Coordinates of N, CA and C in Angstrom, one line a residue:
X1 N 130.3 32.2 45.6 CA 128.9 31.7 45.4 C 128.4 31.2 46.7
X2 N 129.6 30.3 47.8 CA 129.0 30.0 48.8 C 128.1 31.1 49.4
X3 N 128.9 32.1 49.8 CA 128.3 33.2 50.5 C 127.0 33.7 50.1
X4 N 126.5 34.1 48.6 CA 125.2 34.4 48.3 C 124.3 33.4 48.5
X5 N 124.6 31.9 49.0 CA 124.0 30.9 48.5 C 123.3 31.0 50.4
X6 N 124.8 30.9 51.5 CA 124.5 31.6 52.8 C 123.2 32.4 53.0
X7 N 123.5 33.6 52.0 CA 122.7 34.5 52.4 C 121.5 34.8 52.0
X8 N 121.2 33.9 51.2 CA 120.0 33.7 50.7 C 119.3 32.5 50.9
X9 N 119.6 31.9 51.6 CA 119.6 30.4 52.8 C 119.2 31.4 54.3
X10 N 119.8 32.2 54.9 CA 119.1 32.9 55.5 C 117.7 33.8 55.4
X11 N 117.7 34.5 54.1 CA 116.6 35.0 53.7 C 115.2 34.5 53.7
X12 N 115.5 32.9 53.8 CA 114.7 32.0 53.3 C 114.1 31.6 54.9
X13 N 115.1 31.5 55.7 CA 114.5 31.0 57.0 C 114.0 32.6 57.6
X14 N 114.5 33.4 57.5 CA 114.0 34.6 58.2 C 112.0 34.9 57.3
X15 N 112.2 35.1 56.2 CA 111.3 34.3 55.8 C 109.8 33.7 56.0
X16 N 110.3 32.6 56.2 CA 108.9 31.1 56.6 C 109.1 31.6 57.9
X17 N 110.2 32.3 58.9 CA 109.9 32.2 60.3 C 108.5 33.3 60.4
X18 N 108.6 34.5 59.6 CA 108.1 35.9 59.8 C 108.9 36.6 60.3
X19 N 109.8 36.7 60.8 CA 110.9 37.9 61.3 C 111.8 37.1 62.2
X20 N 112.2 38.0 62.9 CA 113.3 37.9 63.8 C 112.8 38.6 64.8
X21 N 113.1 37.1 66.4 CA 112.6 38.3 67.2 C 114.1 38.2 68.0
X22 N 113.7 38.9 69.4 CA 114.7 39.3 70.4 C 115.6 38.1 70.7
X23 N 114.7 36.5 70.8 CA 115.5 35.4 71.2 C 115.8 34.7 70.1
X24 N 115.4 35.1 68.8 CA 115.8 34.3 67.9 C 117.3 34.6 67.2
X25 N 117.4 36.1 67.7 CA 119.0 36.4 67.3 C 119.5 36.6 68.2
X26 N 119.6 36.4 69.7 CA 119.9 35.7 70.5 C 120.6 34.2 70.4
X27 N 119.7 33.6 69.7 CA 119.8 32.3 69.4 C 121.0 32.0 68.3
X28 N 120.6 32.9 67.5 CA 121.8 32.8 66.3 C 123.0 33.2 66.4
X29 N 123.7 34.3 67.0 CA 124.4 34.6 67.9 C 125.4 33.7 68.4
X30 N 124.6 33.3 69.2 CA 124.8 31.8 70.4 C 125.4 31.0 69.3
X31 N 124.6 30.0 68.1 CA 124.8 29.3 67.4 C 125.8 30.1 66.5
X32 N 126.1 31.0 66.0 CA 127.2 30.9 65.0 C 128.5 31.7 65.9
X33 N 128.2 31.4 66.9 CA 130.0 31.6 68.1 C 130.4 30.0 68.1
X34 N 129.2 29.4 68.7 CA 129.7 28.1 69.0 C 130.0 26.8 67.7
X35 N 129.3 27.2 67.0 CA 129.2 26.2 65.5 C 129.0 26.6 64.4
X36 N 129.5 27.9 64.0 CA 129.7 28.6 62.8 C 129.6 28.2 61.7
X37 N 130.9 26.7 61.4 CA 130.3 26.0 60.2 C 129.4 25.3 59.6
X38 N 128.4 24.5 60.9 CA 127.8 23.7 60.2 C 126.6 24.8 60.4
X39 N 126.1 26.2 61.0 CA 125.0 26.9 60.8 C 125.4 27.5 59.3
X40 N 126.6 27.7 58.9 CA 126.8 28.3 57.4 C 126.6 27.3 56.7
X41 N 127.1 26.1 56.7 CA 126.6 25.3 55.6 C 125.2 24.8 55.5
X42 N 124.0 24.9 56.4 CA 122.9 24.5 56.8 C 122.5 25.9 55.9
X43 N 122.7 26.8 56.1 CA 122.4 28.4 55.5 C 122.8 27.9 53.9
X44 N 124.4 27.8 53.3 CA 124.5 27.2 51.7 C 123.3 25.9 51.6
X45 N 123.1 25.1 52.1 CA 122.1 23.9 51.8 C 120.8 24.7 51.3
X46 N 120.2 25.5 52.4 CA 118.9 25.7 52.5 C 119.0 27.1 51.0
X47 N 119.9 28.0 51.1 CA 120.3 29.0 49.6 C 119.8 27.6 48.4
X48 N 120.9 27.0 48.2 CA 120.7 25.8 47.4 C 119.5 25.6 46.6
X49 N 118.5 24.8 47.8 CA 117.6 24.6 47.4 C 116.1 25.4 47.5
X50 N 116.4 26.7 47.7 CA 115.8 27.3 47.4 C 115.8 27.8 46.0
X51 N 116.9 27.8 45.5 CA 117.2 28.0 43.9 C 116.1 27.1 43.4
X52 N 116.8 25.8 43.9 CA 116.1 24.8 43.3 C 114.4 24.7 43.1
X53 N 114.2 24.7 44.2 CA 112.5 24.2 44.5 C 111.9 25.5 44.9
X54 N 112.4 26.9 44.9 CA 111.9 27.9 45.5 C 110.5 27.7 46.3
X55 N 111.5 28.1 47.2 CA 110.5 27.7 48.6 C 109.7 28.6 48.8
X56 N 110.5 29.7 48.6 CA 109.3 31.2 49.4 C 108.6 31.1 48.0
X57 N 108.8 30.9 47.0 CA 107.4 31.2 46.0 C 106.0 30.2 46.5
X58 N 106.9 28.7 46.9 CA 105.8 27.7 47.3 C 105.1 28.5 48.5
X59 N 105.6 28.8 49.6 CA 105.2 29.1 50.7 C 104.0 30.5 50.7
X60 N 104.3 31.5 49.6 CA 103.6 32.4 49.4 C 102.4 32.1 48.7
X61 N 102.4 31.1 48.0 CA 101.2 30.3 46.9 C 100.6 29.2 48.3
X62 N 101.3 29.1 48.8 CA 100.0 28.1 50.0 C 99.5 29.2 51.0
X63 N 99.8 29.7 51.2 CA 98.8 30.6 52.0 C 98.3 31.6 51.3
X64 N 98.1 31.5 49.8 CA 96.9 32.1 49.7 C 97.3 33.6 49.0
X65 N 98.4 33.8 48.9 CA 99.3 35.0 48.5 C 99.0 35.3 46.8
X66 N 98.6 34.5 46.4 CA 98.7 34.0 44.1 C 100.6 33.8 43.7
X67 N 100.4 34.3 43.0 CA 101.7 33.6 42.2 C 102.6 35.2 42.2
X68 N 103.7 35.2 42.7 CA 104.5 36.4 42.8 C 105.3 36.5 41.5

């Protein structure tokens, strides 16, 4: 469950960011060579509560999107 929770914790930041660009997976990269755990567990956290408080529904209803 961690892993779907992961990966859907990423979904969420790729997401609110708008995509991914050249430096941002660059970035991640970088970040999950050097600190793998705590960017996976920050990824289960953010899965989490996205369950919870669904964020991309919030986030698509504040700008204007209606109700998905």
């Amino acid at each position: 469950m961690s892993a779907l929770y992961a990966a859907r914790g990423a979904a969420v930041v790729v997401f609110v960011m708008g995509g991914v660009s050249l430096t941002g997976g660059a970035l991640f990269t970088l970040a999950m060579l050097l600190v793998a755990p705590y960017v996976i567990s920050l990824a289960v956290v953010i899965g989490l509560g996205d369950t919870w408080l669904h964020v991309r529904e919030r986030a698509v209803s504040a700008l204007g999107g209606g109700t998905p």
